[in-house]
Coordinates of C-alpha atoms and ligand atoms in Angstrom, one line a residue:
X1 CA -32.3 6.9 -58.6
X2 CA -32.3 10.8 -59.1
X3 CA -29.7 13.4 -58.5
X4 CA -31.2 16.0 -55.4
X5 CA -31.1 19.1 -57.1
X6 CA -27.9 21.5 -55.1
X7 CA -29.5 23.9 -52.3
X8 CA -27.7 27.2 -53.9
X9 CA -29.5 29.9 -54.9
X10 CA -28.8 31.8 -58.3
X11 CA -24.9 32.3 -57.9
X12 CA -23.9 36.2 -59.1
X13 CA -21.1 37.2 -60.9
X14 CA -17.7 37.3 -58.7
X15 CA -17.2 41.4 -58.0
X16 CA -14.2 42.2 -59.7
X17 CA -10.8 43.8 -58.3
X18 CA -9.9 47.2 -59.6
X19 CA -6.1 47.1 -58.4
X20 CA -6.1 50.9 -57.9
X21 CA -3.2 52.2 -55.8
X22 CA -3.4 51.8 -52.6
X23 CA -5.7 49.2 -52.7
X24 CA -5.1 46.2 -50.6
X25 CA -5.4 43.9 -53.8
X26 CA -3.2 45.6 -55.9
X27 CA -0.2 45.3 -53.2
X28 CA -1.2 41.3 -53.1
X29 CA -0.7 40.5 -56.5
X30 CA 2.4 42.8 -57.2
X31 CA 4.0 40.4 -53.8
X32 CA 3.1 37.2 -55.6
X33 CA 4.3 38.5 -58.8
X34 CA 7.4 38.6 -56.9
X35 CA 7.1 35.4 -55.5
X36 CA 6.6 33.7 -58.8
X37 CA 9.1 35.6 -60.4
X38 CA 11.6 33.6 -58.2
X39 CA 10.2 30.5 -58.7
X40 CA 10.2 28.2 -61.9
X41 CA 8.3 25.2 -60.9
X42 CA 8.2 21.9 -62.9
X43 CA 5.6 21.4 -64.1
X44 CA 4.1 17.9 -63.9
X45 CA 2.2 15.8 -65.8
X46 CA -0.8 14.5 -63.6
X47 CA -1.9 11.0 -63.9
X48 CA -4.0 9.8 -61.9
X49 CA -3.5 11.7 -59.9
X50 CA 0.1 11.2 -60.2
X51 CA 2.7 13.9 -60.5
X52 CA 4.6 13.3 -63.3
X53 CA 8.1 14.6 -64.5
X54 CA 8.2 12.5 -67.4
X55 CA 9.6 13.3 -71.0
X56 CA 11.4 16.5 -72.7
X57 CA 11.6 19.5 -71.1
X58 CA 10.6 22.9 -72.2
X59 CA 10.6 25.9 -71.2
X60 CA 7.5 28.6 -70.8
X61 CA 9.3 32.1 -71.1
X62 CA 7.7 35.4 -70.0
X63 CA 6.3 37.0 -73.7
X64 CA 7.3 40.2 -72.9
X65 CA 10.6 39.1 -71.5
X66 CA 11.7 36.2 -73.5
X67 CA 15.1 35.9 -71.7
X68 CA 13.2 34.4 -68.3
X69 CA 11.9 31.1 -67.8
X70 CA 8.9 31.4 -65.9
X71 CA 8.2 27.4 -65.9
X72 CA 9.5 24.2 -67.1
X73 CA 7.5 21.2 -68.7
X74 CA 8.0 17.9 -70.1
X75 CA 6.6 16.9 -73.7
X76 CA 4.2 14.1 -72.8
X77 CA 3.6 12.8 -76.5
X78 CA 1.9 9.4 -77.8
X79 CA 2.7 7.5 -74.3
X80 CA 1.7 9.9 -71.6
X81 CA -1.3 10.5 -73.6
X82 CA -1.9 6.7 -73.4
X83 CA -1.5 5.9 -69.9
X84 CA -3.7 9.8 -68.9
X85 CA -6.4 7.4 -70.9
X86 CA -5.7 4.2 -69.5
X87 CA -5.7 6.4 -65.4
X88 CA -9.0 8.2 -66.8
X89 CA -10.9 4.7 -67.5
X90 CA -9.8 3.3 -63.8
X91 CA -11.4 6.1 -62.5
X92 CA -14.8 6.5 -64.6
X93 CA -16.8 4.0 -63.0
X94 CA -16.6 6.4 -59.3
X95 CA -16.7 9.2 -60.5
X96 CA -19.5 9.4 -62.7
X97 CA -21.8 6.5 -59.3
X98 CA -21.1 9.5 -57.6
X99 CA -23.7 12.0 -57.2
X100 CA -23.7 15.2 -59.0
X101 CA -24.4 17.3 -56.2
X102 CA -21.2 15.6 -54.5
X103 CA -19.2 16.4 -58.2
X104 CA -20.9 19.8 -58.0
X105 CA -19.2 20.5 -54.3
X106 CA -15.8 19.8 -55.3
X107 CA -16.1 22.8 -58.2
X108 CA -18.1 25.1 -55.6
X109 CA -14.6 25.0 -53.5
X110 CA -12.5 25.0 -56.3
X111 CA -14.8 28.4 -56.9
X112 CA -14.2 29.6 -53.6
X113 CA -10.8 28.4 -53.2
X114 CA -10.0 30.3 -56.7
X115 CA -12.5 33.2 -56.0
X116 CA -10.0 33.3 -52.4
X117 CA -6.7 32.4 -51.3
X118 CA -5.3 31.2 -55.0
X119 CA -6.7 33.8 -57.1
X120 CA -3.1 36.3 -57.4
X121 CA -1.3 33.4 -57.9
X122 CA -3.6 32.5 -60.8
X123 CA -3.6 35.9 -61.5
X124 CA 0.0 36.3 -61.3
X125 CA 0.8 33.7 -63.2
X126 CA -1.3 34.7 -65.8
X127 CA -0.1 37.6 -66.1
X128 CA 3.7 35.7 -66.2
X129 CA 3.3 33.5 -68.5
X130 CA 0.3 34.8 -70.9
X131 CA 1.6 39.1 -70.4
X132 CA -2.0 39.7 -69.5
X133 CA -2.2 43.1 -67.7
X134 CA -3.8 43.2 -64.1
X135 CA -7.0 44.0 -65.3
X136 CA -6.9 41.5 -68.3
X137 CA -5.3 38.2 -65.6
X138 CA -8.4 39.2 -62.9
X139 CA -11.6 39.6 -65.2
X140 CA -10.7 36.3 -66.8
X141 CA -8.0 34.1 -64.0
X142 CA -9.8 35.1 -61.6
X143 CA -14.0 36.3 -62.2
X144 CA -14.5 34.2 -65.4
X145 CA -13.2 30.7 -64.1
X146 CA -15.1 31.4 -60.3
X147 CA -18.1 32.2 -63.0
X148 CA -17.9 28.9 -64.9
X149 CA -17.2 27.1 -62.2
X150 CA -19.8 28.7 -60.1
X151 CA -22.6 28.7 -62.4
X152 CA -22.2 25.2 -63.8
X153 CA -23.1 23.7 -61.1
X154 CA -26.0 25.8 -60.6
X155 CA -27.1 24.6 -64.4
X156 CA -26.1 21.3 -63.9
X157 CA -28.5 20.6 -61.3
X158 CA -31.4 22.3 -63.2
X159 CA -30.5 20.4 -66.3
X160 CA -33.4 18.6 -66.4
X161 CA -37.6 18.7 -66.8
X162 CA -38.8 15.6 -65.5
X163 CA -41.0 13.6 -68.2
X164 CA -44.9 13.4 -67.5
X165 CA -45.8 9.4 -66.2
X166 CA -49.5 8.6 -67.3
X167 CA -51.1 6.4 -64.6
X168 CA -49.8 3.4 -63.7
X169 CA -45.8 3.9 -64.5
X170 CA -43.9 6.1 -62.8
X171 CA -41.3 7.6 -66.1
X172 CA -37.9 9.6 -65.1
X173 CA -35.1 10.6 -67.4
X174 CA -31.5 10.7 -65.8
X175 CA -28.4 12.0 -66.9
X176 CA -25.5 9.7 -67.9
X177 CA -22.2 10.8 -68.3
X178 CA -20.8 9.8 -71.8
X179 CA -19.0 6.5 -72.0
X180 CA -15.9 6.5 -72.2
X181 CA -13.4 9.8 -72.0
X182 CA -13.1 13.2 -72.9
X183 CA -10.0 15.3 -74.5
X184 CA -10.2 18.7 -74.0
X185 CA -7.6 20.6 -75.4
X186 CA -7.8 24.4 -74.9
X187 CA -5.6 27.9 -75.6
X188 CA -3.4 30.0 -74.1
X189 CA -5.3 33.0 -74.5
X190 CA -8.0 32.2 -72.0
X191 CA -7.2 30.8 -68.0
X192 CA -10.8 30.7 -67.1
X193 CA -11.7 28.6 -70.7
X194 CA -8.6 26.6 -70.4
X195 CA -10.1 25.6 -66.4
X196 CA -13.7 25.6 -67.9
X197 CA -13.1 23.5 -70.9
X198 CA -12.0 20.3 -68.5
X199 CA -14.2 20.7 -65.7
X200 CA -17.1 21.5 -67.3
X201 CA -16.8 17.7 -68.9
X202 CA -16.1 15.9 -65.6
X203 CA -18.5 18.0 -63.5
X204 CA -20.8 16.3 -65.7
X205 CA -19.2 13.3 -65.1
X206 CA -17.0 12.2 -66.8
X207 CA -13.3 11.5 -66.4
X208 CA -11.3 14.0 -68.9
X209 CA -7.3 14.0 -71.1
X210 CA -6.3 17.9 -70.5
X211 CA -3.7 19.3 -73.2
X212 CA -3.4 22.6 -72.2
X213 CA -1.1 24.6 -74.4
X214 CA 3.0 24.7 -73.9
X215 CA 3.2 28.2 -73.1
X216 CA -0.3 28.3 -70.6
X217 CA 1.0 25.1 -69.0
X218 CA 2.2 27.5 -65.9
X219 CA -0.9 28.6 -65.0
X220 CA -2.8 25.4 -66.5
X221 CA -0.4 24.1 -63.2
X222 CA -1.7 26.4 -60.5
X223 CA -5.4 25.3 -61.9
X224 CA -4.6 22.4 -61.8
X225 CA -3.8 22.4 -58.0
X226 CA -7.0 24.3 -56.9
X227 CA -8.5 21.3 -58.6
X228 CA -6.8 19.0 -56.0
X229 CA -6.8 21.3 -53.3
X230 CA -11.4 21.2 -53.9
X231 CA -10.8 17.4 -53.5
X232 CA -11.0 16.6 -57.1
X233 CA -10.9 12.7 -57.2
X234 CA -7.6 11.1 -58.3
X235 CA -7.4 10.0 -62.0
X236 CA -10.8 12.4 -62.9
X237 CA -9.1 14.8 -64.6
X238 CA -5.6 13.8 -66.2
X239 CA -2.9 16.6 -67.5
X240 CA -0.6 16.0 -70.1
X241 CA 2.2 19.3 -71.4
X242 CA 3.7 19.2 -74.2
X243 CA 2.7 19.0 -78.1
X244 CA -0.9 18.5 -79.2
X245 CA -0.9 16.3 -82.5
X246 CA 0.6 12.8 -80.6
X247 CA -1.7 13.5 -77.6
X248 CA -4.8 14.1 -80.2
X249 CA -3.3 10.9 -82.0
X250 CA -3.6 8.9 -79.2
X251 CA -6.6 10.3 -78.4
X252 CA -9.2 10.1 -81.2
X253 CA -7.1 6.1 -81.4
X254 CA -9.0 5.6 -78.6
X255 CA -11.8 3.7 -79.1
X256 CA -13.3 5.1 -75.7
X257 CA -13.2 8.4 -76.8
X258 CA -16.5 10.0 -76.5
X259 CA -15.9 13.6 -76.8
X260 CA -13.9 16.7 -77.6
X261 CA -13.9 20.1 -75.9
X262 CA -11.7 22.1 -78.2
X263 CA -11.1 26.2 -78.0
X264 CA -7.8 26.9 -80.4
X265 CA -7.4 27.9 -84.4
X266 CA -9.6 26.8 -87.2
X267 CA -6.9 24.7 -88.6
X268 CA -6.8 22.0 -85.4
X269 CA -10.4 22.4 -85.0
X270 CA -10.3 21.4 -88.7
X271 CA -8.0 18.3 -88.7
X272 CA -9.7 16.9 -85.3
X273 CA -12.9 16.7 -86.9
X274 CA -11.2 15.2 -90.2
X275 CA -10.0 12.9 -87.8
X276 CA -13.1 11.4 -85.3
X277 CA -14.6 11.7 -89.3
X278 CA -12.1 8.9 -90.5
X279 CA -12.7 6.6 -87.7
X280 CA -16.2 7.1 -87.0
X281 CA -16.5 3.0 -86.9
X282 CA -14.1 2.7 -84.3
X283 CA -15.6 4.1 -81.8
X284 CA -18.1 3.1 -79.0
X285 CA -20.0 5.5 -79.1
X286 CA -20.2 8.8 -81.7
X287 CA -18.2 11.2 -80.2
X288 CA -19.3 14.6 -79.2
X289 CA -17.3 17.3 -80.3
X290 CA -17.6 20.8 -79.2
X291 CA -15.2 23.8 -80.9
X292 CA -14.7 27.1 -80.5
X293 CA -12.1 28.4 -82.7
X294 CA -11.9 32.1 -84.8
X295 CA -13.1 35.4 -85.1
X296 CA -12.8 38.2 -87.8
X297 CA -15.1 40.3 -85.1
X298 CA -16.7 43.5 -87.0
X299 CA -17.7 46.6 -85.7
X300 CA -20.2 48.7 -88.0
X301 CA -20.4 52.0 -87.3
X302 CA -24.0 53.9 -88.4
X303 CA -24.0 57.6 -88.8
X304 CA -25.8 58.3 -85.9
X305 CA -23.1 57.0 -83.5
X306 CA -21.4 58.8 -80.8
X307 CA -17.8 58.8 -82.0
X308 CA -16.1 59.5 -78.6
X309 CA -18.0 56.1 -77.2
X310 CA -16.8 54.5 -80.4
X311 CA -13.1 55.4 -80.4
X312 CA -12.8 54.1 -77.3
X313 CA -14.6 50.7 -77.7
X314 CA -12.9 50.1 -80.9
X315 CA -9.4 50.7 -78.6
X316 CA -10.6 48.8 -75.8
X317 CA -12.3 45.8 -78.4
X318 CA -8.7 45.9 -80.5
X319 CA -5.7 45.9 -78.3
X320 CA -6.5 44.6 -75.4
X321 CA -4.0 41.9 -74.3
X322 CA -3.0 42.4 -77.7
X323 CA -5.5 41.7 -80.0
X324 CA -5.7 37.7 -79.1
X325 CA -9.3 37.2 -77.5
X326 CA -10.9 35.3 -80.1
X327 CA -13.7 38.3 -80.0
X328 CA -11.6 41.1 -80.2
X329 CA -12.8 43.5 -83.5
X330 CA -10.1 43.2 -86.0
X331 CA -12.7 44.9 -88.5
X332 CA -14.2 48.5 -88.5
X333 CA -17.1 49.9 -90.7
X334 CA -16.9 53.7 -90.5
X335 CA -19.3 55.9 -92.5
X336 CA -17.5 59.1 -94.2
X337 CA -19.2 61.7 -92.0
X338 CA -17.2 59.9 -88.9
X339 CA -14.3 59.0 -90.2
X340 CA -12.0 62.3 -89.4
X341 CA -13.2 62.3 -86.0
X342 CA -13.0 58.9 -84.8
X343 CA -9.4 58.9 -87.1
X344 CA -8.2 62.1 -84.3
X345 CA -9.7 60.3 -81.5
X346 CA -8.1 57.0 -82.4
X347 CA -5.0 58.3 -82.9
X348 CA -5.0 60.0 -79.9
X349 CA -5.8 57.1 -77.4
X350 CA -3.3 55.1 -78.8
X351 CA -0.7 57.5 -78.4
X352 CA -1.8 57.8 -75.2
X353 CA -1.6 53.6 -74.5
X354 CA 1.9 51.9 -72.8
X355 CA 3.0 49.1 -74.1
X356 CA 5.8 47.1 -72.5
X357 CA 5.4 44.5 -68.8
X358 CA 2.5 44.0 -67.5
X359 CA 4.1 44.2 -63.6
X360 CA 4.2 47.5 -64.4
X361 CA 0.8 48.2 -63.6
X362 CA 0.8 51.2 -65.8
X363 CA 0.6 48.7 -68.9
X364 CA -2.2 49.0 -71.2
X365 CA -0.6 46.3 -73.7
X366 CA 2.2 43.4 -73.1
X367 CA 3.6 41.6 -75.8
X368 CA 2.3 38.7 -77.7
X369 CA 2.2 35.3 -77.1
X370 CA 5.2 34.2 -78.7
X371 CA 8.0 34.7 -80.9
X372 CA 5.8 32.9 -84.0
X373 CA 2.4 34.9 -83.4
X374 CA 5.2 37.7 -83.5
X375 CA 6.6 36.7 -86.7
X376 CA 3.0 36.6 -88.0
X377 CA 1.7 39.8 -86.9
X378 CA 4.9 41.2 -88.7
X379 CA 4.6 39.6 -91.6
X380 CA 0.9 41.4 -91.6
X381 CA 2.2 44.6 -90.6
X382 CA 5.2 45.2 -93.9
X383 CA 2.6 43.5 -96.3
X384 CA 0.1 46.1 -95.2
X385 CA 2.7 48.5 -95.4
X386 CA 3.6 48.3 -99.2
X387 CA -0.2 47.7 -100.3
X388 CA -1.1 50.1 -102.4
X389 CA -4.6 49.5 -101.6
X390 CA -4.4 50.3 -97.2
X391 CA -3.1 53.7 -95.0
X392 CA -1.3 52.6 -91.8
X393 CA -3.0 55.1 -89.5
X394 CA -0.9 54.3 -86.4
X395 CA 1.8 51.5 -86.5
X396 CA 4.4 52.3 -83.4
X397 CA 5.8 50.4 -80.8
X398 CA 7.0 46.8 -82.5
X399 CA 9.6 45.0 -80.9
X400 CA 11.1 42.1 -80.4
X401 CA 14.6 42.9 -79.3
X402 CA 13.7 41.8 -75.2
X403 CA 9.8 40.9 -75.6
X404 CA 7.0 39.9 -78.2
X405 CA 6.1 43.3 -78.6
X406 CA 3.5 43.8 -81.3
X407 CA 2.0 47.9 -81.4
X408 CA -1.4 48.8 -81.5
X409 CA -2.0 49.2 -85.2
X410 CA -4.8 50.4 -87.3
X411 CA -5.1 50.4 -90.9
X412 CA -7.8 51.9 -93.9
X413 CA -8.1 50.1 -96.4
X414 CA -9.7 50.9 -99.3
X415 CA -11.1 47.7 -100.5
X416 CA -13.8 46.2 -99.1
X417 CA -12.4 42.4 -99.8
X418 CA -9.1 42.8 -98.7
X419 CA -8.2 39.9 -96.6
X420 CA -7.2 42.4 -93.9
X421 CA -11.1 42.3 -93.0
X422 CA -11.3 38.6 -93.9
X423 CA -8.6 36.6 -92.3
X424 CA -7.9 36.1 -88.8
X425 CA -4.3 37.8 -87.9
X426 CA -5.3 37.0 -83.8
X427 CA -2.9 40.4 -82.7
X428 CA -3.4 43.8 -82.5
X429 CA -4.5 45.3 -86.2
X430 CA -7.4 47.0 -87.0
X431 CA -8.1 47.2 -90.3
X432 CA -11.0 50.2 -91.1
X433 CA -13.1 50.2 -94.0
X434 CA -14.7 53.7 -94.4
X435 CA -18.1 53.4 -96.8
X436 CA -20.0 56.0 -98.0
X437 CA -22.5 57.1 -96.0
X438 CA -25.8 56.0 -98.4
X439 CA -24.2 52.6 -98.9
X440 CA -25.6 51.2 -95.5
X441 CA -27.5 48.3 -97.2
X442 CA -24.6 47.7 -98.9
X443 CA -22.0 47.3 -95.9
X444 CA -24.3 45.3 -94.0
X445 CA -24.3 42.6 -96.9
X446 CA -20.1 43.5 -96.9
X447 CA -19.7 42.5 -93.0
X448 CA -22.3 39.2 -93.7
X449 CA -20.5 38.3 -96.2
X450 CA -16.9 39.0 -96.1
X451 CA -15.5 36.3 -93.4
X452 CA -16.1 32.5 -92.9
X453 CA -16.3 33.6 -89.7
X454 CA -19.3 34.3 -87.7
X455 CA -18.5 34.6 -83.4
X456 CA -18.8 38.6 -82.5
X457 CA -20.1 41.1 -83.6
X458 CA -21.0 44.9 -82.4
X459 CA -23.1 47.8 -84.1
X460 CA -22.6 51.3 -82.7
X461 CA -26.2 53.5 -83.7
X462 CA -28.5 55.9 -81.8
X463 CA -31.2 55.6 -84.5
X464 CA -33.4 52.4 -82.8
X465 CA -35.1 51.4 -86.2
X466 CA -31.4 51.2 -87.4
X467 CA -30.2 49.1 -84.6
X468 CA -33.4 46.7 -85.3
X469 CA -32.8 46.6 -88.8
X470 CA -29.2 45.5 -88.7
X471 CA -29.7 43.3 -85.6
X472 CA -31.9 41.5 -88.1
X473 CA -29.9 41.7 -91.3
X474 CA -26.8 40.5 -88.9
X475 CA -28.7 37.4 -87.4
X476 CA -26.1 35.0 -88.6
X477 CA -23.3 37.0 -88.9
X478 CA -21.9 36.8 -84.8
X479 CA -23.0 34.2 -81.9
X480 CA -22.6 37.6 -79.8
X481 CA -23.6 40.5 -80.9
X482 CA -23.4 43.9 -79.4
X483 CA -25.0 47.0 -79.3
X484 CA -23.1 49.9 -78.3
X485 CA -20.8 48.2 -77.1
X486 CA -17.1 46.3 -77.8
X487 CA -17.5 42.8 -79.1
X488 CA -15.3 41.3 -76.2
X489 CA -16.0 40.6 -72.6
X490 CA -18.5 38.5 -72.6
X491 CA -19.5 37.5 -68.8
X492 CA -20.5 33.8 -67.9
X493 CA -24.0 33.9 -67.2
X494 CA -25.0 37.2 -68.7
X495 CA -23.7 37.0 -72.2
X496 CA -23.2 33.1 -73.2
X497 CA -20.4 32.8 -75.5
X498 CA -19.4 31.1 -78.6
X499 CA -20.5 31.8 -82.1
X500 CA -21.1 29.3 -85.7
X501 CA -19.9 29.3 -89.1
X502 CA -16.2 28.6 -89.2
X503 CA -16.2 29.9 -85.9
X504 CA -17.5 26.8 -84.1
X505 CA -19.8 24.4 -82.7
X506 CA -21.9 27.7 -81.1
X507 CA -21.8 25.2 -77.8
X508 CA -21.7 28.2 -76.0
X509 CA -19.4 27.8 -72.5
X510 CA -21.0 29.0 -69.4
X511 CA -24.1 27.8 -70.8
X512 CA -27.0 25.3 -70.0
X513 CA -26.6 24.1 -73.6
X514 CA -22.8 23.5 -73.1
X515 CA -23.5 21.2 -70.4
X516 CA -26.5 19.2 -72.4
X517 CA -23.5 18.3 -74.5
X518 CA -21.6 16.2 -72.1
X519 CA -24.7 13.7 -70.9
X520 CA -26.3 11.2 -72.3
X521 CA -29.7 11.4 -71.0
X522 CA -31.6 8.0 -69.7
X523 CA -34.6 7.0 -69.5
X524 CA -36.4 5.2 -67.1
X525 CA -40.2 3.9 -67.1
X526 CA -41.2 1.8 -64.0
X527 CA -44.1 0.2 -65.0
X528 CA -46.5 -0.6 -61.0
X529 CA -49.1 -3.1 -62.7
X530 CA -48.1 -4.9 -65.9
X531 CA -49.8 -6.0 -68.2
X532 CA -51.0 -10.4 -67.5
X533 CA -53.0 -10.9 -71.4
X534 CA -51.4 -11.0 -74.2
X535 CA -54.8 -10.0 -76.5
X536 CA -56.3 -6.0 -76.8
X537 CA -59.9 -5.0 -76.0
X538 CA -60.2 -4.1 -79.8
X539 CA -59.4 -8.1 -80.4
X540 CA -62.8 -9.1 -79.0
X541 CA -65.1 -10.9 -80.7
X542 CA -68.6 -8.3 -80.3
Ligands
SIN1 C1 -12.9 34.7 -76.3 O1 -13.8 33.9 -75.7 O2 -11.6 34.7 -76.9 C2 -12.9 35.4 -75.4 C3 -14.2 36.2 -75.2 C4 -14.8 37.7 -74.5 O3 -13.8 38.3 -74.8 O4 -16.1 37.7 -75.1

């Protein structure tokens, strides 16, 4: 009755390749970039294993060269979502009946295919479609997705502690998949998250309707190809492309909605929670809703901080992938005593950054994802430049002539309650608040109370007593807290990722905690020698 534990040792994180000049991986990735640049696949919906090319076509472009169309996809809409739900329901009984061990083997195979023959395809697709540099694509599309697949298989088969059994009986607990289907809604910014959200639910025996971000359709297409090549049965993961709203509406209207696995904007997540709440009486089970949304991730420097390390962490944390990580550093609190030295280092680092096409491997930052993101960020930049409480420290590198290039922008803000230190911008704009060295306690309160989010945060300090104190004071301010490191770059199996407050349900993707949300445990008690009389000894007359 119970699944066997998978005979695999504790997985190790996939080794990151470095793409240095002369390395074989650099040559392979360049060749793959060239090959994919010459293709423009017609990306299908995947419904019950069938590749469906229906619905109004839309272009997927390179953000750093927006005239270059890298793929065409189709808007599925409500009708396609309904077909996906039907296909998922059809596949559900056989998939749920497959032992966990066998399901895990499919995803372990996908991990090895991705780590090997498909690695540079998914990296190149992520560079072309999402404007990641080679290194950012490698740590995301290759390493993180491989890690999600391997670690989840490992955690899944070890989730259960069996209950104890009194004499005369045997008790057991089994992990059933949820009854119905799970809707996975995935973001543009991480190919790994996009692949993991449907895969982790499917691993636990669920069937899935997967709605990738339109701007991530190229990498999502190659990710699905890897799952198919690994032997994922038809209908277990069904992909519907296009706008989110009609797909979400169809899924939320189905009485079989068993869960939503979401990463994306706070606004959309709140609308999903609201929609599920409004229809709560119509579902067969209460849907599990798991979401990771925004952040206003902080870096606090103590007067004892190592300024060189702090400057590097701020530049990498705020500007890698153009600040489009939910974890990106977007507000820094710096003591007055350190600010002149730090400012000088930041300006020097930023001047040396190359912004442009990631196919040029010297590039540090590509473009932001689309015209809408560029316009929103450029609007912020304009308002900040005109704001008397702001001083622009760096402000170059912006252009939308051929690509959506938002330059690395650092703004000193004189008010701790300024919107720049509270609202998520999701781009390469870092707010810096300079505090009086004597006002450390106040600044801890400011960090904790300024923003509605609580995703990541970092502290730079060489003072051990302060490290302990600040770690306790900021306990609820971040789900991932870093000491003397940047607040980005969580590694599966090492720093399970997620935050609470406005940042989401903190169900820690890539951990056993997350997998538990996708199962409904059943207790089975078998009594070997059943009772044969109704009365109890206490009822016997003395
Ligand atoms: C993210 O989910 O946005 C990023 C994870 C990380 O950088 O730690």
